[in-house]
Coordinates of C-alpha atoms and ligand atoms in Angstrom, one line a residue:
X1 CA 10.9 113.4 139.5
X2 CA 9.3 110.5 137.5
X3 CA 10.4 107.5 139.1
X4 CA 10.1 104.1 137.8
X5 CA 8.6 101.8 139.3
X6 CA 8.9 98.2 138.5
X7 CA 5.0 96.9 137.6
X8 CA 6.3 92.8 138.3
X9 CA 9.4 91.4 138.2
X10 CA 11.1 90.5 134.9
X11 CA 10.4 86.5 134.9
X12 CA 13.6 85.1 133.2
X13 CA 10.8 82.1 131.7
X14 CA 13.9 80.3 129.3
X15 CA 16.7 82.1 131.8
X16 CA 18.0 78.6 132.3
X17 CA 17.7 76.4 129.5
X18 CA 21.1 77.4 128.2
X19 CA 20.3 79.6 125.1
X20 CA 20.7 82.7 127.1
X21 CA 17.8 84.6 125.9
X22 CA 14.7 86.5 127.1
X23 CA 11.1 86.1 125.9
X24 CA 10.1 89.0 123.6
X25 CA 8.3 90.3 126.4
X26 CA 10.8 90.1 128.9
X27 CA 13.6 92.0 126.6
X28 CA 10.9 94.9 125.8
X29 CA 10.0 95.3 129.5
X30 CA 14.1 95.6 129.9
X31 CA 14.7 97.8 126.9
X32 CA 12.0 100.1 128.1
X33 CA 13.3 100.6 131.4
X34 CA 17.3 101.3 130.0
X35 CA 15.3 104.1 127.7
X36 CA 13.3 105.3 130.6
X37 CA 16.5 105.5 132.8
X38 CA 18.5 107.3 130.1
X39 CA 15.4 109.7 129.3
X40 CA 15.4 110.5 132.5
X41 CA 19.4 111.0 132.6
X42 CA 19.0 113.1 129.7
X43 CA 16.5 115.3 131.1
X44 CA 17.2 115.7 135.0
X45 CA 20.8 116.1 134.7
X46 CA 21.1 119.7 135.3
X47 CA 19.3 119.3 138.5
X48 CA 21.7 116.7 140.0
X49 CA 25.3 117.1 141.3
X50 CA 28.1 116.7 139.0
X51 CA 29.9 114.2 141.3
X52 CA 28.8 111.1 143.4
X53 CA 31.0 109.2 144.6
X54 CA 31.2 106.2 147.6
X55 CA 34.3 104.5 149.0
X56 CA 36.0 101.7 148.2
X57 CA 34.7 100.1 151.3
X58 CA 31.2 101.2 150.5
X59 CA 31.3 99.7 147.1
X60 CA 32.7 96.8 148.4
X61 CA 30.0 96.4 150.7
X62 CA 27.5 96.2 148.4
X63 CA 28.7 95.0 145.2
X64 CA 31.8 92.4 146.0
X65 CA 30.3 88.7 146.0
X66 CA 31.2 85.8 144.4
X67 CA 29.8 85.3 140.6
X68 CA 26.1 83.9 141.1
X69 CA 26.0 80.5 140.1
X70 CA 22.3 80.6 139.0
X71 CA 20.5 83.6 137.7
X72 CA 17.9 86.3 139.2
X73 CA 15.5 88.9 138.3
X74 CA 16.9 91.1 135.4
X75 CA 14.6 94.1 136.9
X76 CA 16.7 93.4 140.1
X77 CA 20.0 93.9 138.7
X78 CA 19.3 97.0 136.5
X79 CA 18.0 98.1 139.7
X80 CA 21.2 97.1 141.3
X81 CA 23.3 98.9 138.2
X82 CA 21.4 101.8 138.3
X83 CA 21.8 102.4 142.0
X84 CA 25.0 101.4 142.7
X85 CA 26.7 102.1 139.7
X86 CA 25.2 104.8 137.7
X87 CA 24.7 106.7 141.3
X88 CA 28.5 106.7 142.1
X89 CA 29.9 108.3 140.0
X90 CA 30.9 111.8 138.2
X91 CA 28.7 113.0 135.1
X92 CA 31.3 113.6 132.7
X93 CA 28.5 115.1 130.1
X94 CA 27.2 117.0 133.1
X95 CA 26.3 121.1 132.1
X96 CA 29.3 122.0 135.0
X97 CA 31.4 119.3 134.5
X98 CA 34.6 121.3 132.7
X99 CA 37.1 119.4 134.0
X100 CA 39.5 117.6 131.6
X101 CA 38.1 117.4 128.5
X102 CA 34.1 116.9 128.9
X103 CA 32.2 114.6 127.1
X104 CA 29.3 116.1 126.6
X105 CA 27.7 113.3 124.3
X106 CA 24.1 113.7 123.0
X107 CA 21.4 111.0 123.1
X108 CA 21.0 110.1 119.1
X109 CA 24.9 108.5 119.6
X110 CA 24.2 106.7 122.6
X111 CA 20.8 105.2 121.3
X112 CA 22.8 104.3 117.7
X113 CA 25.7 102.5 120.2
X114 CA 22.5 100.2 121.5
X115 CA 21.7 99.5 117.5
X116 CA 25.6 98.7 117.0
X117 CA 25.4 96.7 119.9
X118 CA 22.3 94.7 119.5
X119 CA 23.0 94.0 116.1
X120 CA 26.8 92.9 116.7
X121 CA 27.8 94.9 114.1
X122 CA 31.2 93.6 112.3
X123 CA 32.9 96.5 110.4
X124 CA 36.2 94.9 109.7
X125 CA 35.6 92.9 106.6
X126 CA 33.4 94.0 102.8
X127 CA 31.7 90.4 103.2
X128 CA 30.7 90.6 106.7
X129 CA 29.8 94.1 107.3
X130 CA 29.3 95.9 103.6
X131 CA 26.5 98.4 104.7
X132 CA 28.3 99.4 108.0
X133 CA 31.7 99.7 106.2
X134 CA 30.2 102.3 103.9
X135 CA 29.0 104.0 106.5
X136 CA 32.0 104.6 107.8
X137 CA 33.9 105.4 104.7
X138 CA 30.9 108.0 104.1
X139 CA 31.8 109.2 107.6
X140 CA 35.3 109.2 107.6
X141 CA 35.1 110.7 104.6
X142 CA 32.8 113.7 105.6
X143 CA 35.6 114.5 108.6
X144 CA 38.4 114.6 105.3
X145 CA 36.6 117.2 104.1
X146 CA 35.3 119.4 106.9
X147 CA 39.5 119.3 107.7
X148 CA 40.3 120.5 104.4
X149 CA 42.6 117.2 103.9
X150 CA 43.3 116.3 99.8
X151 CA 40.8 113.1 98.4
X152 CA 43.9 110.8 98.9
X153 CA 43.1 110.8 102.5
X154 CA 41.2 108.7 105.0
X155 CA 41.2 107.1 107.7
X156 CA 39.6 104.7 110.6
X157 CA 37.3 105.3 113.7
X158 CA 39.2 103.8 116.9
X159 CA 38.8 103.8 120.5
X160 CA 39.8 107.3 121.3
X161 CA 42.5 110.1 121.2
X162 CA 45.4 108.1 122.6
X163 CA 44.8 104.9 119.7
X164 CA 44.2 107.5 117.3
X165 CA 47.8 109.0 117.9
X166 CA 49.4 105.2 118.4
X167 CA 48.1 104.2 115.0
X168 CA 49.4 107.6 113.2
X169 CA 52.6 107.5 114.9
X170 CA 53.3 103.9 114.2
X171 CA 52.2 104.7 110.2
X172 CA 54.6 107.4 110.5
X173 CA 57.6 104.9 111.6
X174 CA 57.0 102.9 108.9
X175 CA 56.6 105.1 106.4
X176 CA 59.7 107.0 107.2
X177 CA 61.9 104.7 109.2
X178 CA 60.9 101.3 107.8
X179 CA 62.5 98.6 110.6
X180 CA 65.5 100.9 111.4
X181 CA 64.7 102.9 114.3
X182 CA 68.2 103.8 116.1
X183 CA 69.3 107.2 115.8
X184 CA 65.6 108.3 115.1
X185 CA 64.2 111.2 116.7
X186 CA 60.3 113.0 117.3
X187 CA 59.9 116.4 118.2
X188 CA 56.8 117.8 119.9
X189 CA 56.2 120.7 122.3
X190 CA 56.1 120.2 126.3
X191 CA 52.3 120.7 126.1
X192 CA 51.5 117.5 124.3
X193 CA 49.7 115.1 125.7
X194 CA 51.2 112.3 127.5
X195 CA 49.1 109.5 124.5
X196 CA 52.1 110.8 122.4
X197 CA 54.5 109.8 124.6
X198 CA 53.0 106.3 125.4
X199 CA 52.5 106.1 121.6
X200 CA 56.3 106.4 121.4
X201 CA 57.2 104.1 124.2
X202 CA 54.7 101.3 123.3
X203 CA 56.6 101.4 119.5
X204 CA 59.9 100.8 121.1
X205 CA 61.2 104.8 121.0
X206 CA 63.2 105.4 124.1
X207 CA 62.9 108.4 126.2
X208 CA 66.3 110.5 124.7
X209 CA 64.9 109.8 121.0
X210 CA 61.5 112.7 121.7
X211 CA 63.2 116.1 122.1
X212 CA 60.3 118.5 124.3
X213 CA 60.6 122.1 122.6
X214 CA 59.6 124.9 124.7
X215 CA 56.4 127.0 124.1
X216 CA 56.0 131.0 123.5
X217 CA 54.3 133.0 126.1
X218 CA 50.9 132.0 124.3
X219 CA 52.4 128.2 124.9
X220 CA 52.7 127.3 121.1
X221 CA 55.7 125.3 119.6
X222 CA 59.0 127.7 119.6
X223 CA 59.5 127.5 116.2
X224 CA 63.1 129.3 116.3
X225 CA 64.1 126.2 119.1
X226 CA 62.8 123.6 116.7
X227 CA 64.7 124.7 114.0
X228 CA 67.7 125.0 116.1
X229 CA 67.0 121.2 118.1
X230 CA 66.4 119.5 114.4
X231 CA 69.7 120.9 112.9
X232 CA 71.7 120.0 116.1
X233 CA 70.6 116.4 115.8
X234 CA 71.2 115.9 112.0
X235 CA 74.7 117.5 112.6
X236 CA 74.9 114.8 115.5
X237 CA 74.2 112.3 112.9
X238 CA 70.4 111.7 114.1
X239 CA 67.6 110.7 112.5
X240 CA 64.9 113.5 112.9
X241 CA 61.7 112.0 111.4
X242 CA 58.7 113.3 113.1
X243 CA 57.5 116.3 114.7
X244 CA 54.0 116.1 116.4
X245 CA 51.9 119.2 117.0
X246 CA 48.8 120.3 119.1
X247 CA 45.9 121.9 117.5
X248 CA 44.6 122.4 120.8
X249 CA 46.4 121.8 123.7
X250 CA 44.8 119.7 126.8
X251 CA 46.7 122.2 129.0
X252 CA 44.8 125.6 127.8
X253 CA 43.8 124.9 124.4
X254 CA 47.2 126.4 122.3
X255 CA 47.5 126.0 118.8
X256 CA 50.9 125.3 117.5
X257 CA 51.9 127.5 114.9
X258 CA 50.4 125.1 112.2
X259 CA 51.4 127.0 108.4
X260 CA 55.3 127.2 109.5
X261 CA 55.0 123.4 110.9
X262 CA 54.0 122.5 107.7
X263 CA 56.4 124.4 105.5
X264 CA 59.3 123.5 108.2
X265 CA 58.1 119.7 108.1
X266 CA 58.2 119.6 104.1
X267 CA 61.7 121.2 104.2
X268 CA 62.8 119.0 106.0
X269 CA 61.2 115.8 105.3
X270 CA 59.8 115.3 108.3
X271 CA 56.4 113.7 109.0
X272 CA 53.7 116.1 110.1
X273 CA 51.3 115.0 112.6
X274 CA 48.6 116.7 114.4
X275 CA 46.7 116.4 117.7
X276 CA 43.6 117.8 117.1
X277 CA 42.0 115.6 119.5
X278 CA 40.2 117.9 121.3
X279 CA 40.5 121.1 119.6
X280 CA 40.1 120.2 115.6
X281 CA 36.1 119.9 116.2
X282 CA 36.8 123.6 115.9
X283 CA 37.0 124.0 112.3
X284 CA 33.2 123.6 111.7
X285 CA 33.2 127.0 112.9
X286 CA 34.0 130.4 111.2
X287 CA 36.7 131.3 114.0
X288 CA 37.9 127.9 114.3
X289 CA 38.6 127.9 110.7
X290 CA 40.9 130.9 111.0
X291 CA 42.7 129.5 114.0
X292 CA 43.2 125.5 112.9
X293 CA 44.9 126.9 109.3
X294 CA 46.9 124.7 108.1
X295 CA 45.1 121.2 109.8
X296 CA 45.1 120.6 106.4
X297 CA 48.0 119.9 105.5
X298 CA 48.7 117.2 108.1
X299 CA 50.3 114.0 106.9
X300 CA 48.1 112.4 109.6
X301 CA 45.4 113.5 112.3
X302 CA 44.1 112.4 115.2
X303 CA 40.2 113.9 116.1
X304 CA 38.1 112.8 119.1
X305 CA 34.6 112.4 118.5
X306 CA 33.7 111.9 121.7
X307 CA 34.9 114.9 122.9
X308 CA 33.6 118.1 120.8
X309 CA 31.4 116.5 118.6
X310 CA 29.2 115.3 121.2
X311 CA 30.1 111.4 120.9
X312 CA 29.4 108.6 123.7
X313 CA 32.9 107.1 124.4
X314 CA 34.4 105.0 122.9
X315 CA 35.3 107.2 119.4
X316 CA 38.2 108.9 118.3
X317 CA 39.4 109.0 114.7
X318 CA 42.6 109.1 112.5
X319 CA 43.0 111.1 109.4
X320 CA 46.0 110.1 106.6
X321 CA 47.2 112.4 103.9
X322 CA 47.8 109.4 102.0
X323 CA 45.0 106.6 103.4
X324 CA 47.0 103.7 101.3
X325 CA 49.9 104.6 104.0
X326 CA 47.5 102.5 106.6
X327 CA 47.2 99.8 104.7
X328 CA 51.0 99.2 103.8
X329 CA 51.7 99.6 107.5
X330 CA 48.8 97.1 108.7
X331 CA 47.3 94.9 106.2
X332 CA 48.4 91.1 106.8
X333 CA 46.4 88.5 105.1
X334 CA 45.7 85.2 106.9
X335 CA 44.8 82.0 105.3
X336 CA 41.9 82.0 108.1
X337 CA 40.3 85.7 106.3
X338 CA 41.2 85.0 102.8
X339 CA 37.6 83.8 102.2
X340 CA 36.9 87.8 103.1
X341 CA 39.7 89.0 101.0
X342 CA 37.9 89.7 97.8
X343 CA 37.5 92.9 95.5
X344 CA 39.7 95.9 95.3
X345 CA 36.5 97.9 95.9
X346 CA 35.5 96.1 98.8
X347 CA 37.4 97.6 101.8
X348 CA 38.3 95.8 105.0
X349 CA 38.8 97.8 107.5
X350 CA 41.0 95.2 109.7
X351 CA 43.5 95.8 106.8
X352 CA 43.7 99.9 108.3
X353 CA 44.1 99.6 111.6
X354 CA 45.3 97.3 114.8
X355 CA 42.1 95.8 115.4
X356 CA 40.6 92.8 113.8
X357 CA 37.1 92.8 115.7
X358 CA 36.0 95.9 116.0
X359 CA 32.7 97.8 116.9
X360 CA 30.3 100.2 114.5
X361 CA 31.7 103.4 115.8
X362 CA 30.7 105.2 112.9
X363 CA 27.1 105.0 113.4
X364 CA 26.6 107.1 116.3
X365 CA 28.6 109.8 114.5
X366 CA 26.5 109.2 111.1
X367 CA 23.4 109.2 112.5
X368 CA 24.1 112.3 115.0
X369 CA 25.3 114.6 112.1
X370 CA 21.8 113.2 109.9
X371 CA 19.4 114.1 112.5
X372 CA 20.8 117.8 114.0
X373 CA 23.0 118.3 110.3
X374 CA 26.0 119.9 110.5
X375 CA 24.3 123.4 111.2
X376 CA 23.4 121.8 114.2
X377 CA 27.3 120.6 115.0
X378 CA 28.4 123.9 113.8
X379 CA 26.1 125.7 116.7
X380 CA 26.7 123.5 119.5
X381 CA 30.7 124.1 119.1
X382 CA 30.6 128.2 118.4
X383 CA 28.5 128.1 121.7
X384 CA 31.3 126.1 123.7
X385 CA 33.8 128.9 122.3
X386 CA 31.5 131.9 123.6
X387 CA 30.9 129.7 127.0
X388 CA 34.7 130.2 127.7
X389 CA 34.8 134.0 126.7
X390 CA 32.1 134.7 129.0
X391 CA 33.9 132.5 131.4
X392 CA 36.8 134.4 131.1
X393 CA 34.4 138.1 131.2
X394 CA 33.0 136.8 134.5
X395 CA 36.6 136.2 136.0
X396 CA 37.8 139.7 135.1
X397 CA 34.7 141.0 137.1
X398 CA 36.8 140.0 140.3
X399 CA 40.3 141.1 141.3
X400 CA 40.9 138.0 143.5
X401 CA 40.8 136.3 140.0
X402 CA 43.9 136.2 137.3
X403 CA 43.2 135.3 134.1
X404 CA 46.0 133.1 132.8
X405 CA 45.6 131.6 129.3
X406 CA 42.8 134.0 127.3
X407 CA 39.5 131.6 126.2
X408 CA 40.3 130.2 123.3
X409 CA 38.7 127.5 121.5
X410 CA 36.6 126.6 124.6
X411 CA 39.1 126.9 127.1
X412 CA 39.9 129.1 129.8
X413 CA 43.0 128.8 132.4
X414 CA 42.7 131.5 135.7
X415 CA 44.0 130.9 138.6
X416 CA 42.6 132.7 142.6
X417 CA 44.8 135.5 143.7
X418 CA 43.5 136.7 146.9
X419 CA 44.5 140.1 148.0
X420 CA 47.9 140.5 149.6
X421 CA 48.8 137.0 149.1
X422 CA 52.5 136.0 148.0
X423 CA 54.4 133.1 148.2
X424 CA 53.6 131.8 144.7
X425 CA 53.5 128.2 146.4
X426 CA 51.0 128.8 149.3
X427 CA 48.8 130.4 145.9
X428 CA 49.3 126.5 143.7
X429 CA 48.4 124.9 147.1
X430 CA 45.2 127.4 147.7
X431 CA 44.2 126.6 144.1
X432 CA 44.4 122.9 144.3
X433 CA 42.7 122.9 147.4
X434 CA 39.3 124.8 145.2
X435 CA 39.2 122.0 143.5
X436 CA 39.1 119.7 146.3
X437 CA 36.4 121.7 147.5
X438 CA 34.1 121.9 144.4
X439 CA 34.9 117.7 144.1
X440 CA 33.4 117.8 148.0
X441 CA 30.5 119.6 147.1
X442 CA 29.7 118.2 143.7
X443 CA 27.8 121.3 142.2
X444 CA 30.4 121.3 139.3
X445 CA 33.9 119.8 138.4
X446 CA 36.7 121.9 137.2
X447 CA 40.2 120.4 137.0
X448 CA 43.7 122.1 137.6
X449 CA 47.0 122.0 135.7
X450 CA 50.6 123.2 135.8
X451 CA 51.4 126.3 133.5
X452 CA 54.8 127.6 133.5
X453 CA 55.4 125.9 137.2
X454 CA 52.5 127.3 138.8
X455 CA 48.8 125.7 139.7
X456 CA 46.1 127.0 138.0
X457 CA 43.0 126.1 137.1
X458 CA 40.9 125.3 134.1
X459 CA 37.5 125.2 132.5
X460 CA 36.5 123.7 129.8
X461 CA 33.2 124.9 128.2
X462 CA 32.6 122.2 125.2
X463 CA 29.2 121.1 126.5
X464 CA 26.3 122.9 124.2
X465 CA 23.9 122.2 127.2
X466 CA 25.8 124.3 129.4
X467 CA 24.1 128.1 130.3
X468 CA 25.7 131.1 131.3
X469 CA 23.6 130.7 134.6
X470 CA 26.1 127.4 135.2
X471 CA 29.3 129.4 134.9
X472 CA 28.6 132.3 136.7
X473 CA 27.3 130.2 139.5
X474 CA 30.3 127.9 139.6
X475 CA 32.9 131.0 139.4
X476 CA 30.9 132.1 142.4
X477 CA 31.2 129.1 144.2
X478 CA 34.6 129.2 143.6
X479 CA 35.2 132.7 144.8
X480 CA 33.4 131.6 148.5
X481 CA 35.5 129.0 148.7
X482 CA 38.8 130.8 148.1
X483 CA 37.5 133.4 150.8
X484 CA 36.9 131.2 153.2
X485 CA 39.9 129.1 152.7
X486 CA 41.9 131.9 152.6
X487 CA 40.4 133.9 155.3
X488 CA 41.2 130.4 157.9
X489 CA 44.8 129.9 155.8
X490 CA 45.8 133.7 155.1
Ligands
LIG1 C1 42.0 113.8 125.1 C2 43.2 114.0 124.3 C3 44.0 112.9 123.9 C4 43.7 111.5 124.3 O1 42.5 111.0 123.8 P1 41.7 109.8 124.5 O2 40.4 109.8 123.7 O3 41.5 110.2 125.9 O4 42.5 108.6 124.4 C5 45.1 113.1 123.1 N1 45.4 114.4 122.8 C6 44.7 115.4 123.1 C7 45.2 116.8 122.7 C8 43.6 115.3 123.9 O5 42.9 116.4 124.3

């Protein structure tokens, strides 16, 4: 392992004459060693656990103290980072981390977030950001069309999945409810993710105004129940207005039956929106095209680059039919920006979105799809779908394992069955207690859920780094620790 060594201590020579600034020397001896460190994170990864974690008392130990008064060596606190930060924790890009959703992030983004950084980057007005604004129209714009979505759309990079969803869901309220919310109702399926429902809350929806509809067998929207749930509240003298759907679910990676949602939602005149967080990345892919039909015709979108396509956090991103819809909904002009507040042709981006400040997301995404193309995108997910299949091939080897949700779009949902084992319960509390044991011995991460009332467990396969060698090893892991544990429980 190529460890580095520190040659002299950084000497902080202007450290205390207020400017707070390093000589040119002592930021490249810095820089050098944050690129060293993340090289090295890059390339060792594999070999190291998934999971490292210390105690609260631990961490206590050795990082609570009060806030220096005067400052010290910066080699000695990226040492201190390094070790007592970086070290404790769980790899979330890690090649067996499938817990969750993985972020299996790529090292072009995460060097173009230190650019965005350095520079301070201010995408939210024409005048103070021009060349980074375009860059994220260009961007934006490149997602509009890999989803199929008519030129009138756009949209705006924010912090993730859950802002993505509060920022269409709150363009949908105004768009179709204007200020009067009573009697208002959004429909979604019981497999959405809980963002949705804080989405709701946080825009002053209460609880009995979002109606869960049941799922099929294959845990997509019940179409005939929506129907039936929209009618009964119009007759009540409701408001329906919304219906949110998954293209992808967290749970086991469902589609909702996306054609009929849309024809349904136009009949109606009810907003379409679409949680594609995880799964819409899909669509750069032949299959993924055939399976997302109908993304298209969302009136807005929600996509999570730093999921599937391979984004450090923080970057999600939401799509509108109709981009002006963002605008009516946020733009409010301040005597303090009106100096920024110029041509028609020179967007603001503050006037899209919650956020006035707010970082160059767009970059890392730009610059990751210049330098591996969209070939490169377009190989990296189709791998992460064939990951789960042979995820789910390797289960089906083994009788003590039961498939439960079929891969699809890089996700696969089993669940351990050992022989002559009954009581569904003692099986959910046997399955949660596998992943216990893989978090204990930090080889991989997997992550469990709740399907149809039982515990079973999931893996998620989106990481291109990942090799068939990693998931038969950690479905074999697996299957010694659900014969041991059930050998001393059974
Ligand atoms: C991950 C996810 C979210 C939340 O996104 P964040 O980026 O974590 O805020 C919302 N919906 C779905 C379907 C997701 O998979």
């Amino acid at each position: 392992m190529h460890e580095i060594t520190s040659i002299r201590p950084l000497i902080a020579s202007e450290r205390s004459d207020g400017a707070l600034r390093l000589s040119g020397e002592e930021m490249r001896e810095l820089g050098y060693r944050v690129i060293d460190t993340l090289v090295e994170h890059f390339e060792e990864l594999p070999d190291k656990p998934v999971t490292r974690r210390a105690g609260r008392a631990e961490l206590d130990e050795r990082l609570r103290e009060p806030l220096p008064e005067y400052g010290s060596d910066a080699e000695e606190v990226f040492q201190r980072a390094r070790h007592d930060v970086f070290e404790k924790m769980m790899h979330v890009d890690h090649p067996r981390f499938f817990a969750f959703i993985p972020s299996p992030s790529n090292f072009v983004g995460a060097m173009a977030d230190a650019l965005a950084s350095g520079f301070n980057v201010f995408p939210g007005t024409w005048l103070e950001g021009s060349g980074p604004t375009e860059i994220e129209l260009v961007t934006i714009d490149w997602l509009r069309q890999l989803c199929g979505m008519p030129e009138s759309a756009g949209g705006l990079f924010v912090s993730g999945g859950s802002m993505a969803n509060l920022t269409a869901l709150a363009v949908a309220r105004e768009v179709k409810l204007g200020t009067q919310m009573s009697e208002a109702v959004a429909y979604c399926s019981d497999q959405t993710h809980s963002s949705v429902d804080r989405g709701l809350r946080i825009l002053g929806f209460a609880p009995h105004q979002i109606r869960k509809i049941p799922t099929d067998e294959k845990f997509r929207i019940s179409m005939p129940e929506l129907r039936r749930e929209v009618a009964a509240d119009r007759a009540m003298g409701h408001r329906p207005f919304c219906v949110i759907a998954n293209a992808g679910t967290t749970n086991s990676g469902a589609i909702d039956p996306l054609p009929q949602l849309a024809d349904f939602c136009q009949e109606e005149e009810l907003w379409l929106h679409i949680d594609a967080a995880y799964g819409g990345a899909a669509i750069l892919t032949e299959e993924g095209r055939v399976l997302l039909e109908g993304l298209e015709r969302a009136d807005s979108l929600t996509l999570d680059p730093h999921k599937w396509l391979f984004q450090p956090h923080e970057m999600g991103c939401v799509l509108l039919k109709e981009r002006r819809f963002l605008k009516e909904t946020f733009r409010i002009v301040p005597d303090y920006i009106k100096d920024a507040d110029r041509k028609e042709e020179e967007v603001n981006l503050i006037d899209y979105g919650i956020q006035m400040t707010r970082g160059f997301r767009a970059l890392k995404l730009w610059m990751s799809f210049q330098v591996f193309g969209l070939e490169g995108f377009r190989k990296a997910i189709a791998r992460g779908i064939s990951l789960a299949k042979f995820a789910e091939d390797v289960l089906r080897e083994s009788p003590c394992w039961e498939v439960v949700t079929p891969a699809q779009i890089g996700l696969v949902t089993f669940r351990y069955v050992p022989e002559g084992w009954h009581p569904p319960e003692e099986i959910d509390a046997l399955n949660r207690r596998l992943v216990e044991e893989m978090i204990e011995d930090g080889f991989a991460m997997i992550s469990s859920t709740v399907m149809n009332g039982r515990t079973v467990l999931r893996l998620c396969t989106n990481n291109p780094r990942t090799t068939e060698a990693d998931i038969r090893e950690t479905i074999e892991c697996l299957s010694r620790f659900g014969q041991e544990l059930s050998l001393r429980t059974g």
